[in-house]
CSV table of C-alpha atoms in Angstrom, one decimal:
chain,number,residue,atom,x,y,z
A,279,MET,CA,-13.2,25.3,0.8
A,280,ASN,CA,-10.4,26.3,3.1
A,281,ASN,CA,-10.2,30.0,4.0
A,282,PRO,CA,-7.5,30.2,6.7
A,283,THR,CA,-8.3,32.6,9.6
A,284,ASN,CA,-4.6,33.6,9.6
A,285,PRO,CA,-3.5,34.5,6.0
A,286,PRO,CA,-0.4,32.7,4.8
A,287,VAL,CA,2.8,34.6,5.3
A,288,SER,CA,4.1,36.3,2.2
A,289,ASN,CA,7.3,34.4,1.7
A,290,LEU,CA,5.5,31.1,1.7
A,291,SER,CA,2.9,32.4,-0.7
A,292,SER,CA,5.5,33.6,-3.2
A,293,ALA,CA,7.4,30.3,-2.9
A,294,LEU,CA,4.2,28.2,-3.5
A,295,ARG,CA,3.6,30.0,-6.7
A,296,ASN,CA,6.9,28.6,-8.0
A,297,ILE,CA,6.4,25.0,-7.1
A,298,ASN,CA,7.4,22.6,-9.8
A,299,ILE,CA,5.5,19.4,-9.3
A,300,GLN,CA,7.8,17.0,-11.0
A,301,ASP,CA,9.2,13.6,-10.0
A,302,ASN,CA,12.4,13.8,-8.1
A,303,ASN,CA,14.3,10.5,-7.9
A,304,ASN,CA,16.8,11.8,-5.4
A,305,ILE,CA,15.1,11.7,-2.0
A,306,ASN,CA,17.6,13.8,-0.3
A,307,SER,CA,18.5,16.2,-3.1
A,308,ASN,CA,18.9,19.9,-2.3
A,309,ASN,CA,17.1,20.9,-5.5
A,310,ASN,CA,19.8,23.2,-6.8
A,311,ASP,CA,18.0,23.6,-10.1
A,312,GLY,CA,16.4,26.9,-9.1
A,313,ASN,CA,13.1,25.4,-8.0
A,314,PRO,CA,12.2,25.8,-4.3
A,315,ASN,CA,12.7,22.6,-2.2
A,316,ILE,CA,9.3,22.9,-0.4
A,317,ASN,CA,8.2,20.1,1.8
A,318,ILE,CA,5.9,19.6,4.8
A,319,LEU,CA,5.2,21.9,7.6
A,320,ARG,CA,7.7,24.7,7.9
A,321,GLN,CA,6.8,27.2,10.5
A,322,ASN,CA,8.5,29.4,13.1
A,323,ALA,CA,6.3,29.1,16.2
A,324,PRO,CA,6.9,26.9,19.2
A,325,GLY,CA,5.3,23.5,19.4
A,326,GLN,CA,5.5,20.1,21.1
A,327,VAL,CA,6.7,16.8,20.0
A,328,GLY,CA,4.5,13.8,20.8
A,329,ASN,CA,0.9,12.8,19.9
A,330,ASP,CA,-0.6,15.5,17.6
A,331,MET,CA,3.0,16.6,17.3
A,332,LEU,CA,4.2,20.0,16.1
A,333,LEU,CA,7.3,20.2,14.1
A,334,GLN,CA,9.2,23.4,14.4
A,335,ARG,CA,12.3,25.4,13.8
A,336,PRO,CA,15.5,24.1,15.4
A,337,PRO,CA,17.5,26.2,17.9
A,338,THR,CA,20.1,28.5,16.5
A,339,ASN,CA,22.9,26.1,17.6
A,340,THR,CA,21.3,23.2,15.7
A,341,ASN,CA,23.1,21.9,12.6
A,342,PRO,CA,21.4,23.8,9.7
A,343,SER,CA,21.7,20.7,7.5
A,344,ILE,CA,18.5,19.3,9.0
A,345,ILE,CA,16.7,22.2,7.4
A,346,GLY,CA,15.6,21.8,3.8
A,347,ASN,CA,16.5,18.1,3.6
A,348,GLY,CA,13.0,16.6,3.7
A,349,ASP,CA,12.7,15.7,0.0
A,350,GLN,CA,11.4,12.1,-0.2
A,351,GLY,CA,10.6,12.6,-3.9
A,352,PHE,CA,6.9,12.8,-3.3
A,353,ASN,CA,6.6,16.2,-5.1
A,354,GLU,CA,5.2,17.8,-2.0
A,355,PRO,CA,3.2,20.9,-2.9
A,356,ILE,CA,3.5,22.2,0.7
A,357,VAL,CA,5.6,24.2,3.0
A,358,GLN,CA,8.8,22.8,4.5
A,359,HIS,CA,8.9,21.9,8.1
A,360,ASP,CA,11.1,23.2,10.9
A,361,ILE,CA,11.6,21.2,14.1
A,362,LEU,CA,11.6,22.6,17.6
A,363,PRO,CA,9.7,21.2,20.5
A,364,SER,CA,8.5,23.5,23.2
A,365,GLN,CA,8.1,22.0,26.6
A,366,ASN,CA,5.0,24.0,27.5
A,367,SER,CA,3.0,24.4,24.3
A,368,GLY,CA,0.7,21.5,25.0
A,369,GLN,CA,0.2,22.2,28.7
A,370,ILE,CA,-2.6,24.1,30.3
A,371,ASN,CA,-1.1,27.0,32.3
A,372,GLN,CA,-3.6,29.4,33.5
A,373,ASN,CA,-0.9,31.7,35.0
A,374,SER,CA,0.6,32.4,31.6
A,375,ASN,CA,-0.3,35.5,29.6
A,376,VAL,CA,-3.0,34.5,27.1
A,377,ASP,CA,-4.4,36.7,24.4
A,378,ASN,CA,-7.7,35.1,23.7
A,379,SER,CA,-9.3,38.0,21.8
A,380,ARG,CA,-9.4,36.2,18.5
A,381,LEU,CA,-11.0,33.2,20.0
A,382,VAL,CA,-13.6,35.2,21.9
A,383,ASN,CA,-14.5,37.0,18.7
A,384,PHE,CA,-14.8,33.6,16.9
A,385,PHE,CA,-17.1,32.0,19.5
A,386,GLN,CA,-19.3,35.1,19.5
A,387,ASN,CA,-19.7,35.0,15.7
A,388,GLN,CA,-19.6,31.3,14.8
A,389,PRO,CA,-20.6,30.2,11.3
A,390,VAL,CA,-24.0,28.6,10.9
A,391,SER,CA,-22.8,25.8,8.6
A,392,GLY,CA,-19.7,24.0,7.5
A,393,TYR,CA,-16.7,23.2,9.7
A,394,THR,CA,-14.0,25.1,11.6
A,395,LEU,CA,-10.7,23.3,11.9
A,396,PHE,CA,-8.4,24.5,14.7
A,397,SER,CA,-4.8,23.8,13.8
A,398,HIS,CA,-1.3,25.1,13.6
A,399,ARG,CA,0.8,25.7,10.5
A,400,SER,CA,3.3,23.1,11.7
A,401,ALA,CA,1.0,20.4,13.0
A,402,PRO,CA,1.0,17.2,10.9
A,403,ASN,CA,-2.2,16.0,12.5
A,404,GLY,CA,-4.0,19.2,11.6
A,405,PHE,CA,-3.0,18.8,8.0
A,406,LYS,CA,-4.3,15.2,8.3
A,407,VAL,CA,-7.8,16.5,9.0
A,408,ALA,CA,-7.5,19.2,6.3
A,409,ILE,CA,-6.8,16.5,3.8
A,410,ILE,CA,-10.0,14.6,4.6
A,411,LEU,CA,-12.1,17.8,4.6
A,412,SER,CA,-10.6,18.5,1.2
A,413,GLU,CA,-11.1,15.0,-0.2
A,414,LEU,CA,-14.7,15.1,0.9
A,415,ASN,CA,-15.1,18.5,-0.7
A,416,LEU,CA,-16.6,19.9,2.6
A,417,SER,CA,-16.8,23.6,3.3
A,418,TYR,CA,-14.4,24.5,6.1
A,419,ASN,CA,-12.3,27.3,7.5
A,420,THR,CA,-9.0,26.8,9.3
A,421,PHE,CA,-8.3,28.8,12.5
A,422,PHE,CA,-4.5,28.7,12.9
A,423,LEU,CA,-3.8,29.1,16.5
A,424,ASP,CA,-1.0,31.5,17.7
A,425,PHE,CA,1.0,29.6,20.3
A,426,ASN,CA,3.1,32.7,21.0
A,427,ALA,CA,-0.1,34.4,22.2
A,428,GLY,CA,-1.0,31.4,24.3
A,429,GLU,CA,-4.3,30.8,22.3
A,430,HIS,CA,-4.0,27.0,22.9
A,431,ARG,CA,-4.2,27.7,26.7
A,432,SER,CA,-7.3,29.9,26.5
A,433,PRO,CA,-10.5,28.7,28.2
A,434,GLU,CA,-12.3,29.0,24.8
A,435,PHE,CA,-10.0,26.5,23.2
A,436,ILE,CA,-9.9,24.2,26.2
A,437,SER,CA,-13.7,24.1,26.1
A,438,ILE,CA,-13.6,22.2,22.8
A,439,THR,CA,-10.5,20.1,23.5
A,440,PRO,CA,-9.6,19.3,27.1
A,441,ASN,CA,-6.2,18.1,26.0
A,442,ALA,CA,-5.4,21.7,24.7
A,443,ARG,CA,-3.8,20.4,21.6
A,444,VAL,CA,-4.5,20.7,17.9
A,445,PRO,CA,-6.3,19.6,15.9
A,446,ALA,CA,-9.9,20.2,17.0
A,447,LEU,CA,-13.0,20.6,14.9
A,448,ILE,CA,-16.3,22.3,15.3
A,449,ASP,CA,-19.2,20.9,13.2
A,450,HIS,CA,-21.5,23.9,12.8
A,451,GLY,CA,-24.2,21.8,11.2
A,452,MET,CA,-24.6,19.8,14.4
A,453,ASP,CA,-25.2,22.6,16.9
A,454,ASN,CA,-21.5,23.5,17.0
A,455,LEU,CA,-20.4,20.0,18.0
A,456,SER,CA,-16.7,19.9,19.0
A,457,VAL,CA,-14.6,16.9,18.1
A,458,TRP,CA,-11.0,16.4,19.3
A,459,GLU,CA,-8.2,14.0,18.6
A,460,SER,CA,-7.3,13.6,14.9
A,461,GLY,CA,-8.5,10.0,14.5
A,462,ALA,CA,-11.9,10.7,16.1
A,463,ILE,CA,-12.2,13.7,13.8
A,464,LEU,CA,-11.6,11.6,10.7
A,465,LEU,CA,-14.1,9.0,11.8
A,466,HIS,CA,-16.7,11.7,12.5
A,467,LEU,CA,-16.2,13.3,9.0
A,468,VAL,CA,-16.5,10.1,7.0
A,469,ASN,CA,-19.5,8.8,9.0
A,470,ARG,CA,-21.2,12.1,8.8
A,471,TYR,CA,-20.6,12.3,5.0
A,472,TYR,CA,-21.9,8.7,4.6
A,473,LYS,CA,-25.1,9.4,6.6
A,474,ALA,CA,-25.7,12.6,4.7
A,475,THR,CA,-25.0,11.3,1.2
A,476,GLY,CA,-25.2,7.6,1.3
A,477,ASP,CA,-21.7,7.5,-0.2
A,478,ALA,CA,-19.1,5.7,2.0
A,479,LYS,CA,-16.3,7.8,0.4
A,480,LEU,CA,-12.9,7.2,2.1
A,481,TRP,CA,-14.9,4.8,4.3
A,482,SER,CA,-17.0,1.7,3.9
A,483,SER,CA,-20.5,0.5,4.3
A,484,ASP,CA,-19.2,-3.0,5.2
A,485,LEU,CA,-18.6,-3.7,8.9
A,486,ALA,CA,-15.6,-6.0,8.2
A,487,GLU,CA,-13.9,-3.3,6.1
A,488,GLN,CA,-14.7,-0.7,8.7
A,489,ALA,CA,-12.9,-2.8,11.3
A,490,GLN,CA,-9.8,-3.0,9.0
A,491,ILE,CA,-9.8,0.7,8.3
A,492,ASN,CA,-10.1,1.4,12.1
A,493,GLY,CA,-7.1,-0.9,12.8
A,494,TRP,CA,-4.8,1.0,10.4
A,495,LEU,CA,-6.2,4.4,11.6
A,496,PHE,CA,-5.4,3.6,15.2
A,497,PHE,CA,-2.1,2.1,14.2
A,498,GLN,CA,-1.1,5.4,12.6
A,499,ALA,CA,-2.3,7.5,15.6
A,500,THR,CA,-0.8,5.4,18.3
A,501,GLY,CA,2.3,3.8,16.7
A,502,HIS,CA,3.4,5.8,13.7
A,503,ALA,CA,3.2,9.4,14.7
A,504,PRO,CA,4.3,9.2,18.3
A,505,MET,CA,7.3,7.1,17.5
A,506,ILE,CA,8.5,9.6,14.9
A,507,GLY,CA,7.9,12.4,17.3
A,508,GLN,CA,10.0,10.8,20.0
A,509,ALA,CA,12.8,9.9,17.6
A,510,LEU,CA,12.9,13.6,16.5
A,511,HIS,CA,13.0,14.8,20.0
A,512,PHE,CA,15.9,12.6,21.1
A,513,ARG,CA,17.8,13.2,17.8
A,514,TYR,CA,17.7,17.0,18.0
A,515,PHE,CA,16.3,18.5,21.1
A,516,HIS,CA,16.8,16.4,24.3
A,517,SER,CA,18.9,18.2,26.9
A,518,GLU,CA,21.5,15.4,26.7
A,519,LYS,CA,22.5,12.9,24.1
A,520,LEU,CA,20.9,9.5,24.7
A,521,PRO,CA,21.9,7.2,21.9
A,522,SER,CA,19.9,4.3,23.4
A,523,ALA,CA,16.7,6.4,23.4
A,524,LEU,CA,17.3,7.5,19.8
A,525,ASP,CA,18.1,4.0,18.7
A,526,ARG,CA,15.0,2.6,20.4
A,527,TYR,CA,12.6,5.1,18.8
A,528,THR,CA,14.2,5.0,15.4
A,529,ALA,CA,14.1,1.2,15.5
A,530,GLU,CA,10.4,1.3,16.4
A,531,VAL,CA,9.7,3.7,13.5
A,532,ARG,CA,11.4,1.2,11.2
A,533,ARG,CA,9.4,-1.7,12.7
A,534,VAL,CA,6.2,0.3,12.0
A,535,TYR,CA,7.2,0.9,8.4
A,536,ALA,CA,8.1,-2.8,8.0
A,537,VAL,CA,4.6,-3.7,9.0
A,538,ILE,CA,3.1,-1.3,6.4
A,539,GLU,CA,5.6,-2.4,3.7
A,540,MET,CA,4.7,-6.0,4.2
A,541,ALA,CA,1.0,-5.3,4.0
A,542,LEU,CA,1.4,-3.2,0.8
A,543,ALA,CA,3.8,-5.8,-0.8
A,544,GLU,CA,1.2,-8.5,-0.2
A,545,LYS,CA,-1.5,-6.4,-1.8
A,546,ARG,CA,0.9,-5.7,-4.8
A,547,GLU,CA,1.6,-9.4,-5.4
A,548,SER,CA,-2.1,-10.2,-5.2
A,549,LEU,CA,-3.0,-7.5,-7.6
A,550,ILE,CA,-0.3,-8.5,-10.1
A,551,MET,CA,-1.3,-12.2,-10.0
A,552,GLU,CA,-5.0,-11.2,-10.5
A,553,LEU,CA,-4.5,-8.7,-13.4
A,554,ASP,CA,-1.4,-9.9,-15.1
A,555,ILE,CA,-2.8,-13.3,-16.0
A,556,ASP,CA,-0.5,-14.0,-19.0
A,557,ASN,CA,2.6,-13.9,-16.8
A,558,ALA,CA,1.1,-15.2,-13.6
A,559,ALA,CA,2.8,-18.6,-14.0
A,560,SER,CA,6.3,-17.2,-14.4
A,561,TYR,CA,5.8,-14.9,-11.4
A,562,SER,CA,4.7,-17.9,-9.3
A,563,ALA,CA,7.7,-19.9,-10.5
A,564,GLY,CA,10.1,-17.1,-9.7
A,565,THR,CA,11.4,-16.9,-13.3
A,566,THR,CA,10.1,-13.4,-13.8
A,567,PRO,CA,10.3,-10.8,-11.1
A,568,LEU,CA,7.2,-8.9,-10.1
A,569,SER,CA,9.0,-5.7,-10.9
A,570,GLN,CA,8.6,-6.4,-14.6
A,571,SER,CA,4.8,-6.4,-14.4
A,572,ARG,CA,3.1,-3.4,-15.9
A,573,PHE,CA,1.1,-3.2,-12.7
A,574,PHE,CA,4.2,-2.8,-10.5
A,575,ASP,CA,3.5,0.9,-10.0
A,576,TYR,CA,-0.3,0.7,-10.0
A,577,PRO,CA,-1.9,2.3,-6.9
A,578,ILE,CA,-2.6,-0.1,-4.1
A,579,TRP,CA,-4.3,0.7,-0.8
A,580,LEU,CA,-4.3,-0.7,2.7
A,581,VAL,CA,-8.0,-1.9,2.7
A,582,CYS,CA,-9.6,-3.4,-0.3
A,583,ASP,CA,-9.1,-1.7,-3.7
A,584,ARG,CA,-9.9,2.0,-2.8
A,585,ILE,CA,-8.3,4.8,-0.9
A,586,THR,CA,-9.6,5.4,2.6
A,587,ILE,CA,-8.8,7.4,5.7
A,588,ALA,CA,-6.6,4.5,6.7
A,589,ASP,CA,-4.2,5.5,3.9
A,590,LEU,CA,-4.5,9.3,4.0
A,591,SER,CA,-3.9,9.5,7.7
A,592,PHE,CA,-0.2,8.6,7.1
A,593,VAL,CA,0.5,11.4,4.5
A,594,PRO,CA,1.8,14.3,6.5
A,595,TRP,CA,4.0,12.1,8.7
A,596,ASN,CA,5.6,10.1,5.9
A,597,ASN,CA,7.4,13.2,4.6
A,598,VAL,CA,9.1,14.1,7.9
A,599,VAL,CA,10.6,10.7,8.7
A,600,ASP,CA,13.8,11.5,6.7
A,601,ARG,CA,14.7,13.8,9.6
A,602,ILE,CA,15.5,10.7,11.7
A,603,GLY,CA,17.6,9.2,9.0
A,604,ILE,CA,15.0,6.9,7.4
A,605,ASN,CA,14.9,7.0,3.6
A,606,ILE,CA,11.5,5.7,2.6
A,607,LYS,CA,12.3,5.4,-1.1
A,608,LEU,CA,15.3,3.2,-0.5
A,609,GLU,CA,14.2,1.2,2.5
A,610,TYR,CA,10.5,0.8,2.0
A,611,PRO,CA,9.7,1.0,-1.8
A,612,GLU,CA,6.0,0.1,-1.5
A,613,VAL,CA,5.5,2.7,1.2
A,614,TYR,CA,7.2,5.2,-1.1
A,615,LYS,CA,5.0,4.5,-4.1
A,616,TRP,CA,1.9,4.5,-1.9
A,617,THR,CA,2.7,7.9,-0.5
A,618,LYS,CA,3.7,9.3,-3.8
A,619,HIS,CA,0.3,8.4,-5.3
A,620,MET,CA,-1.5,10.1,-2.4
A,621,MET,CA,0.7,13.2,-2.5
A,622,ARG,CA,-0.3,13.8,-6.1
A,623,ARG,CA,-4.0,13.8,-5.5
A,624,PRO,CA,-5.5,17.3,-6.2
A,625,ALA,CA,-7.4,17.4,-2.9
A,626,VAL,CA,-4.3,16.6,-0.9
A,627,ILE,CA,-2.4,19.3,-2.8
A,628,LYS,CA,-5.1,21.8,-2.0
A,629,ALA,CA,-5.2,20.9,1.7
A,630,LEU,CA,-1.4,21.1,2.2
A,631,ARG,CA,-1.3,24.4,0.4
A,632,CYS,CA,-3.9,25.7,2.7
A,633,GLU,CA,-6.2,26.5,-0.2
């Protein structure tokens, strides 16, 4: 269970109590019906855009319309993101003032079991790890770093992640083993769970399927998240307007989503042809569109017929892509349905609510 080291701020706690998890067909609605428009990862501390990116509050001179416009219609039961890259948050600067007292206390009094996730309240990749911990029903605590205090530059944190970025994980059941980089953490968790229980949950016992899962997992970590981060940076925060850079990264994000859309669409067609036998001939002949099948909204997954870390790794990032002008629901309908099914899972809801 997640027991955040830093308690949630009161305004978020009160907002979360009022969340109405209903389908919203207007991706970019402002939710003027009295219900809070709460989406992914809103926090007010500095961060950095890039791999293991931190989405933050815009500068005061930024158009406020980019705030509160992240509704993709996934019914996100989580906090809304702000966007502000800090140029130094991911760098090791030993000359900066660092308050490492909380970390010193933690390392002197580490738990004897379970996991500790080091994250930040605006880090999509930190929430990616929390989702898997929650889905596997593992006991964990989240230590939300205070970047303003320089905790990410402290020797204690650098000792478990030389890149000085979140997320990082300590596995207390393996002599306080530290694991860093989100993809590596996900693989450690599912393999550890498989070895301990014999259940390949969110994973596979088949080597061929493992290879496919790994392909999508690395595709997300190296192509999906970094391209969104770069597009956000050049859209809102670069020191000068560079339309060519923004166009390049936005186009690359669209290319990435086109790859996913095609894969999911092929899985959708295969599933409908297999299960909707009575109408298979008319689907093949093109006389009946696949959209008329009762299986058109049935959950489908990237690998085989079950959800894995390959799918769940995309969740926190899919909800911020509207900030660069990409409307998933309209442009990539299979990606939209896929994400919506994941966003409604109880374990995902718990993780993104920091419960």
